[in-house]
mmCIF file of C-alpha atoms and ligand atoms in Angstrom:
data_model
loop_
_atom_site.group_PDB
_atom_site.id
_atom_site.type_symbol
_atom_site.label_atom_id
_atom_site.label_comp_id
_atom_site.label_asym_id
_atom_site.label_seq_id
_atom_site.Cartn_x
_atom_site.Cartn_y
_atom_site.Cartn_z
ATOM 1 C CA UNK F 1 -80.802 -102.341 44.411
ATOM 2 C CA UNK F 2 -83.552 -101.106 42.552
ATOM 3 C CA UNK F 3 -85.503 -97.940 44.132
ATOM 4 C CA UNK F 4 -88.836 -98.456 44.295
ATOM 5 C CA UNK F 5 -91.229 -95.860 42.160
ATOM 6 C CA UNK F 6 -94.953 -94.994 42.785
ATOM 7 C CA UNK F 7 -96.890 -93.794 39.897
ATOM 8 C CA UNK F 8 -100.534 -91.391 40.199
ATOM 9 C CA UNK F 9 -102.113 -91.706 36.432
ATOM 10 C CA UNK F 10 -104.990 -89.949 37.032
ATOM 11 C CA UNK F 11 -106.165 -90.769 34.054
ATOM 12 C CA UNK F 12 -109.052 -87.487 32.808
ATOM 13 C CA UNK F 13 -109.379 -87.030 36.620
ATOM 14 C CA UNK F 14 -108.853 -83.527 38.340
ATOM 15 C CA UNK F 15 -109.323 -78.979 36.692
ATOM 16 C CA UNK F 16 -106.177 -77.083 38.521
ATOM 17 C CA UNK F 17 -108.503 -76.572 41.380
ATOM 18 C CA UNK F 18 -109.266 -79.744 42.571
ATOM 19 C CA UNK F 19 -105.231 -80.739 40.925
ATOM 20 C CA UNK F 20 -103.657 -77.805 43.321
ATOM 21 C CA UNK F 21 -105.789 -79.185 46.513
ATOM 22 C CA UNK F 22 -104.752 -82.860 46.438
ATOM 23 C CA UNK F 23 -100.782 -81.082 46.384
ATOM 24 C CA UNK F 24 -100.697 -79.073 48.890
ATOM 25 C CA UNK F 25 -102.173 -81.485 51.463
ATOM 26 C CA UNK F 26 -100.157 -84.155 48.954
ATOM 27 C CA UNK F 27 -96.296 -82.395 48.929
ATOM 28 C CA UNK F 28 -95.885 -81.743 52.708
ATOM 29 C CA UNK F 29 -97.323 -85.618 53.820
ATOM 30 C CA UNK F 30 -94.751 -87.172 51.259
ATOM 31 C CA UNK F 31 -92.268 -84.213 52.863
ATOM 32 C CA UNK F 32 -90.011 -86.993 54.507
ATOM 33 C CA UNK F 33 -89.732 -89.891 51.785
ATOM 34 C CA UNK F 34 -86.089 -90.216 50.339
ATOM 35 C CA UNK F 35 -86.242 -93.961 49.360
ATOM 36 C CA UNK F 36 -89.185 -94.621 46.210
ATOM 37 C CA UNK F 37 -89.791 -92.526 43.850
ATOM 38 C CA UNK F 38 -92.469 -90.302 43.183
ATOM 39 C CA UNK F 39 -94.403 -89.121 40.367
ATOM 40 C CA UNK F 40 -97.348 -87.411 39.490
ATOM 41 C CA UNK F 41 -99.684 -87.413 36.019
ATOM 42 C CA UNK F 42 -101.808 -84.950 36.114
ATOM 43 C CA UNK F 43 -104.328 -84.431 32.958
ATOM 44 C CA UNK F 44 -102.529 -82.657 30.262
ATOM 45 C CA UNK F 45 -104.893 -79.728 31.503
ATOM 46 C CA UNK F 46 -103.533 -79.408 35.037
ATOM 47 C CA UNK F 47 -99.315 -80.061 34.377
ATOM 48 C CA UNK F 48 -98.439 -76.750 35.137
ATOM 49 C CA UNK F 49 -100.278 -75.449 38.151
ATOM 50 C CA UNK F 50 -99.213 -78.741 38.850
ATOM 51 C CA UNK F 51 -94.985 -78.140 37.983
ATOM 52 C CA UNK F 52 -94.840 -75.448 40.012
ATOM 53 C CA UNK F 53 -96.160 -76.194 42.610
ATOM 54 C CA UNK F 54 -93.303 -79.310 42.506
ATOM 55 C CA UNK F 55 -91.271 -77.484 42.471
ATOM 56 C CA UNK F 56 -87.769 -78.434 44.931
ATOM 57 C CA UNK F 57 -90.234 -80.701 46.094
ATOM 58 C CA UNK F 58 -89.291 -85.177 46.040
ATOM 59 C CA UNK F 59 -91.800 -85.264 43.671
ATOM 60 C CA UNK F 60 -91.516 -85.677 39.531
ATOM 61 C CA UNK F 61 -94.233 -84.804 37.260
ATOM 62 C CA UNK F 62 -95.038 -87.184 33.917
ATOM 63 C CA UNK F 63 -97.471 -86.363 30.904
ATOM 64 C CA UNK F 64 -100.470 -89.550 30.334
ATOM 65 C CA UNK F 65 -98.640 -89.217 26.246
ATOM 66 C CA UNK F 66 -97.206 -87.411 23.574
ATOM 67 C CA UNK F 67 -96.421 -87.370 19.995
ATOM 68 C CA UNK F 68 -93.947 -88.223 19.028
ATOM 69 C CA UNK F 69 -93.242 -85.630 15.585
ATOM 70 C CA UNK F 70 -91.590 -82.374 16.759
ATOM 71 C CA UNK F 71 -93.794 -79.885 15.753
ATOM 72 C CA UNK F 72 -95.978 -79.069 12.705
ATOM 73 C CA UNK F 73 -99.606 -78.994 11.823
ATOM 74 C CA UNK F 74 -100.960 -81.863 14.150
ATOM 75 C CA UNK F 75 -104.565 -80.654 15.651
ATOM 76 C CA UNK F 76 -105.153 -81.569 19.614
ATOM 77 C CA UNK F 77 -100.859 -83.156 19.558
ATOM 78 C CA UNK F 78 -98.327 -82.530 22.410
ATOM 79 C CA UNK F 79 -95.067 -82.154 22.132
ATOM 80 C CA UNK F 80 -91.849 -84.101 23.639
ATOM 81 C CA UNK F 81 -90.841 -80.089 24.402
ATOM 82 C CA UNK F 82 -93.638 -78.788 24.871
ATOM 83 C CA UNK F 83 -94.258 -81.285 27.505
ATOM 84 C CA UNK F 84 -90.668 -81.045 28.988
ATOM 85 C CA UNK F 85 -90.981 -76.781 28.809
ATOM 86 C CA UNK F 86 -93.924 -77.463 31.343
ATOM 87 C CA UNK F 87 -91.623 -79.076 33.924
ATOM 88 C CA UNK F 88 -92.021 -82.519 33.144
ATOM 89 C CA UNK F 89 -89.246 -84.567 33.431
ATOM 90 C CA UNK F 90 -91.700 -88.409 32.955
ATOM 91 C CA UNK F 91 -94.065 -89.787 30.006
ATOM 92 C CA UNK F 92 -96.415 -92.633 29.821
ATOM 93 C CA UNK F 93 -96.253 -94.714 26.768
ATOM 94 C CA UNK F 94 -98.752 -96.884 25.739
ATOM 95 C CA UNK F 95 -100.902 -97.128 27.706
ATOM 96 C CA UNK F 96 -104.029 -100.036 27.922
ATOM 97 C CA UNK F 97 -106.595 -97.539 27.352
ATOM 98 C CA UNK F 98 -104.541 -95.882 24.122
ATOM 99 C CA UNK F 99 -103.963 -98.100 23.116
ATOM 100 C CA UNK F 100 -107.813 -99.404 23.481
ATOM 101 C CA UNK F 101 -109.883 -96.634 22.794
ATOM 102 C CA UNK F 102 -106.797 -94.826 21.012
ATOM 103 C CA UNK F 103 -106.496 -97.096 18.868
ATOM 104 C CA UNK F 104 -102.195 -96.699 19.252
ATOM 105 C CA UNK F 105 -101.041 -99.843 17.545
ATOM 106 C CA UNK F 106 -97.194 -101.216 18.850
ATOM 107 C CA UNK F 107 -95.994 -99.190 16.073
ATOM 108 C CA UNK F 108 -97.082 -96.342 17.351
ATOM 109 C CA UNK F 109 -95.857 -96.428 20.927
ATOM 110 C CA UNK F 110 -92.701 -96.984 19.410
ATOM 111 C CA UNK F 111 -92.563 -94.479 18.016
ATOM 112 C CA UNK F 112 -93.508 -92.893 20.184
ATOM 113 C CA UNK F 113 -91.240 -93.539 23.873
ATOM 114 C CA UNK F 114 -88.146 -93.359 20.930
ATOM 115 C CA UNK F 115 -89.172 -89.877 20.782
ATOM 116 C CA UNK F 116 -89.482 -88.872 24.473
ATOM 117 C CA UNK F 117 -86.570 -90.642 25.087
ATOM 118 C CA UNK F 118 -84.566 -89.271 22.566
ATOM 119 C CA UNK F 119 -85.932 -85.503 24.257
ATOM 120 C CA UNK F 120 -84.490 -87.073 27.633
ATOM 121 C CA UNK F 121 -87.886 -88.337 28.992
ATOM 122 C CA UNK F 122 -88.006 -91.571 31.333
ATOM 123 C CA UNK F 123 -90.506 -93.132 30.138
ATOM 124 C CA UNK F 124 -93.051 -95.465 31.768
ATOM 125 C CA UNK F 125 -93.844 -97.976 29.461
ATOM 126 C CA UNK F 126 -97.028 -99.721 29.450
ATOM 127 C CA UNK F 127 -97.956 -102.796 28.651
ATOM 128 C CA UNK F 128 -100.331 -106.569 29.739
ATOM 129 C CA UNK F 129 -103.120 -108.519 28.669
ATOM 130 C CA UNK F 130 -106.824 -108.362 28.196
ATOM 131 C CA UNK F 131 -108.893 -111.434 30.932
ATOM 132 C CA UNK F 132 -109.614 -112.532 27.404
ATOM 133 C CA UNK F 133 -106.245 -112.841 26.341
ATOM 134 C CA UNK F 134 -105.166 -114.944 30.044
ATOM 135 C CA UNK F 135 -108.730 -117.195 29.958
ATOM 136 C CA UNK F 136 -106.523 -118.532 26.314
ATOM 137 C CA UNK F 137 -103.023 -118.217 27.953
ATOM 138 C CA UNK F 138 -102.008 -115.611 25.588
ATOM 139 C CA UNK F 139 -99.909 -113.980 28.552
ATOM 140 C CA UNK F 140 -96.916 -114.143 27.599
ATOM 141 C CA UNK F 141 -97.557 -113.904 23.617
ATOM 142 C CA UNK F 142 -98.973 -110.474 24.271
ATOM 143 C CA UNK F 143 -96.284 -110.010 26.725
ATOM 144 C CA UNK F 144 -93.238 -110.956 24.575
ATOM 145 C CA UNK F 145 -95.047 -109.161 20.744
ATOM 146 C CA UNK F 146 -95.799 -105.804 22.980
ATOM 147 C CA UNK F 147 -92.394 -105.566 24.246
ATOM 148 C CA UNK F 148 -90.785 -106.816 21.202
ATOM 149 C CA UNK F 149 -92.422 -104.302 19.521
ATOM 150 C CA UNK F 150 -92.972 -101.313 21.526
ATOM 151 C CA UNK F 151 -88.956 -101.548 22.510
ATOM 152 C CA UNK F 152 -87.267 -101.888 19.219
ATOM 153 C CA UNK F 153 -84.203 -100.088 18.652
ATOM 154 C CA UNK F 154 -84.629 -98.320 22.608
ATOM 155 C CA UNK F 155 -82.041 -98.202 25.150
ATOM 156 C CA UNK F 156 -83.002 -98.654 28.715
ATOM 157 C CA UNK F 157 -81.623 -94.994 30.158
ATOM 158 C CA UNK F 158 -84.631 -93.790 32.181
ATOM 159 C CA UNK F 159 -86.978 -96.597 30.881
ATOM 160 C CA UNK F 160 -90.148 -97.701 33.714
ATOM 161 C CA UNK F 161 -91.841 -100.541 32.626
ATOM 162 C CA UNK F 162 -95.253 -100.940 34.069
ATOM 163 C CA UNK F 163 -97.490 -104.867 32.925
ATOM 164 C CA UNK F 164 -101.037 -103.499 33.833
ATOM 165 C CA UNK F 165 -103.187 -106.701 32.803
ATOM 166 C CA UNK F 166 -106.346 -104.718 31.820
ATOM 167 C CA UNK F 167 -109.046 -106.849 34.055
ATOM 168 C CA UNK F 168 -106.892 -105.300 37.355
ATOM 169 C CA UNK F 169 -106.935 -102.463 35.938
ATOM 170 C CA UNK F 170 -110.406 -100.336 37.628
ATOM 171 C CA UNK F 171 -112.236 -103.300 38.207
ATOM 172 C CA UNK F 172 -111.119 -103.612 42.500
ATOM 173 C CA UNK F 173 -109.566 -107.275 40.564
ATOM 174 C CA UNK F 174 -105.987 -106.551 41.355
ATOM 175 C CA UNK F 175 -103.857 -109.363 40.604
ATOM 176 C CA UNK F 176 -102.182 -111.939 42.893
ATOM 177 C CA UNK F 177 -99.063 -111.155 44.132
ATOM 178 C CA UNK F 178 -97.872 -114.260 42.432
ATOM 179 C CA UNK F 179 -99.448 -113.531 39.275
ATOM 180 C CA UNK F 180 -97.769 -110.189 39.129
ATOM 181 C CA UNK F 181 -94.416 -111.848 39.812
ATOM 182 C CA UNK F 182 -94.927 -114.904 37.263
ATOM 183 C CA UNK F 183 -95.348 -111.726 34.631
ATOM 184 C CA UNK F 184 -93.022 -109.480 36.065
ATOM 185 C CA UNK F 185 -89.962 -112.406 36.286
ATOM 186 C CA UNK F 186 -91.327 -113.029 32.568
ATOM 187 C CA UNK F 187 -90.585 -109.322 31.459
ATOM 188 C CA UNK F 188 -87.201 -109.450 32.852
ATOM 189 C CA UNK F 189 -86.332 -112.008 30.902
ATOM 190 C CA UNK F 190 -87.193 -110.502 27.482
ATOM 191 C CA UNK F 191 -85.051 -107.213 29.202
ATOM 192 C CA UNK F 192 -82.742 -109.787 29.749
ATOM 193 C CA UNK F 193 -82.829 -110.677 26.177
ATOM 194 C CA UNK F 194 -83.368 -106.653 24.276
ATOM 195 C CA UNK F 195 -79.967 -104.801 26.871
ATOM 196 C CA UNK F 196 -77.913 -107.894 29.065
ATOM 197 C CA UNK F 197 -77.016 -106.776 32.426
ATOM 198 C CA UNK F 198 -78.768 -103.412 32.472
ATOM 199 C CA UNK F 199 -82.128 -105.106 32.809
ATOM 200 C CA UNK F 200 -81.684 -105.527 36.447
ATOM 201 C CA UNK F 201 -81.366 -102.378 37.130
ATOM 202 C CA UNK F 202 -85.203 -101.477 35.142
ATOM 203 C CA UNK F 203 -88.173 -100.938 37.713
ATOM 204 C CA UNK F 204 -90.520 -103.129 36.669
ATOM 205 C CA UNK F 205 -93.507 -101.447 37.631
ATOM 206 C CA UNK F 206 -96.801 -103.428 38.621
ATOM 207 C CA UNK F 207 -100.538 -101.717 38.032
ATOM 208 C CA UNK F 208 -103.786 -102.388 38.563
ATOM 209 C CA UNK F 209 -106.009 -101.856 41.300
ATOM 210 C CA UNK F 210 -103.891 -101.659 43.740
ATOM 211 C CA UNK F 211 -104.758 -99.732 47.230
ATOM 212 C CA UNK F 212 -103.016 -99.244 50.356
ATOM 213 C CA UNK F 213 -103.968 -102.644 51.893
ATOM 214 C CA UNK F 214 -102.716 -104.078 49.648
ATOM 215 C CA UNK F 215 -99.498 -102.603 48.231
ATOM 216 C CA UNK F 216 -96.930 -104.210 50.735
ATOM 217 C CA UNK F 217 -97.854 -107.519 49.072
ATOM 218 C CA UNK F 218 -97.468 -106.560 45.862
ATOM 219 C CA UNK F 219 -94.108 -104.822 46.350
ATOM 220 C CA UNK F 220 -93.137 -107.718 48.391
ATOM 221 C CA UNK F 221 -91.776 -109.473 44.789
ATOM 222 C CA UNK F 222 -88.553 -109.930 44.285
ATOM 223 C CA UNK F 223 -89.838 -108.721 40.230
ATOM 224 C CA UNK F 224 -91.712 -105.687 41.368
ATOM 225 C CA UNK F 225 -90.480 -102.418 41.499
ATOM 226 C CA UNK F 226 -93.426 -100.065 42.115
ATOM 227 C CA UNK F 227 -96.132 -99.916 41.114
ATOM 228 C CA UNK F 228 -98.518 -97.427 38.640
ATOM 229 C CA UNK F 229 -101.605 -96.297 40.045
ATOM 230 C CA UNK F 230 -105.335 -94.976 38.894
ATOM 231 C CA UNK F 231 -107.867 -95.015 41.207
ATOM 232 C CA UNK F 232 -106.516 -95.211 44.300
ATOM 233 C CA UNK F 233 -104.336 -92.378 43.695
ATOM 234 C CA UNK F 234 -107.329 -89.903 43.408
ATOM 235 C CA UNK F 235 -107.029 -88.916 47.457
ATOM 236 C CA UNK F 236 -103.449 -87.756 48.943
ATOM 237 C CA UNK F 237 -104.269 -89.001 51.544
ATOM 238 C CA UNK F 238 -104.076 -92.821 50.122
ATOM 239 C CA UNK F 239 -101.585 -92.050 47.344
ATOM 240 C CA UNK F 240 -99.807 -91.060 50.755
ATOM 241 C CA UNK F 241 -100.696 -94.789 52.486
ATOM 242 C CA UNK F 242 -98.947 -96.342 49.097
ATOM 243 C CA UNK F 243 -95.944 -94.201 48.396
ATOM 244 C CA UNK F 244 -95.240 -95.220 52.494
ATOM 245 C CA UNK F 245 -95.853 -99.056 51.826
ATOM 246 C CA UNK F 246 -92.591 -99.273 53.889
ATOM 247 C CA UNK F 247 -93.484 -97.709 56.546
HETATM 248 P P1 PGA Y 1 -106.411 -98.765 38.317
HETATM 249 O O1 PGA Y 1 -105.682 -97.873 37.424
HETATM 250 O O2 PGA Y 1 -105.495 -98.273 39.311
HETATM 251 O O3 PGA Y 1 -107.580 -97.673 39.028
HETATM 252 O O4 PGA Y 1 -106.977 -100.027 38.673
HETATM 253 C C1 PGA Y 1 -104.444 -98.683 37.159
HETATM 254 C C2 PGA Y 1 -103.883 -97.906 35.758
HETATM 255 O O5 PGA Y 1 -104.342 -98.019 34.371
HETATM 256 O O6 PGA Y 1 -102.778 -97.439 35.684
#
């Protein structure tokens, strides 16, 4: 079936030195893990350091963002070619913080996902509702809009979805395994509309206050195929425990 995928989203944390210290502890700690795909997404400035250290290991490297134009006068932006060149195999697209603080719309995110897929990158595409949207019964409408808009004309190869309810990100409030499963099942149904049988091959990660203490329970749900981990991925021993959730 689907191989679990556990990804670390470091957001705007860790200098090069901190990245090196983390990976020197983490790489040997998880070297025997073969049944989980492990991905680490440092900030742009630490990608080179990480890429050198991750060569020949079982850990994949992801960027947290990318621009959709191939090159040009786009001050401050980074292209798919640049992140591939530095050693990334993955890129996170559509994180709620990008949507909320940087004005990234479904249309922009669709362009980014298209460019990333065309370049051969695996895309971790994030979706999820706010607390207000959940409380007013709009959860499924939001998920539908974000999937239909963001994944328009995108095939399912190397596509990973991350369902991250915004109210659970960095708040310590985790969705219950039942809430996660309910949303993931809805996402899976939508993916079936888009990709027919191939929907069963797409990993749907849960994200939002994952910790060593709750990962096992969340992973026990049939449509939860992994996790996108923020805060609890910043310490090597904590992220190691999450990656080894089934040991
Ligand atoms: P969190 O973040 O684990 O700190 O809640 C998850 C994310 O934003 O990807």
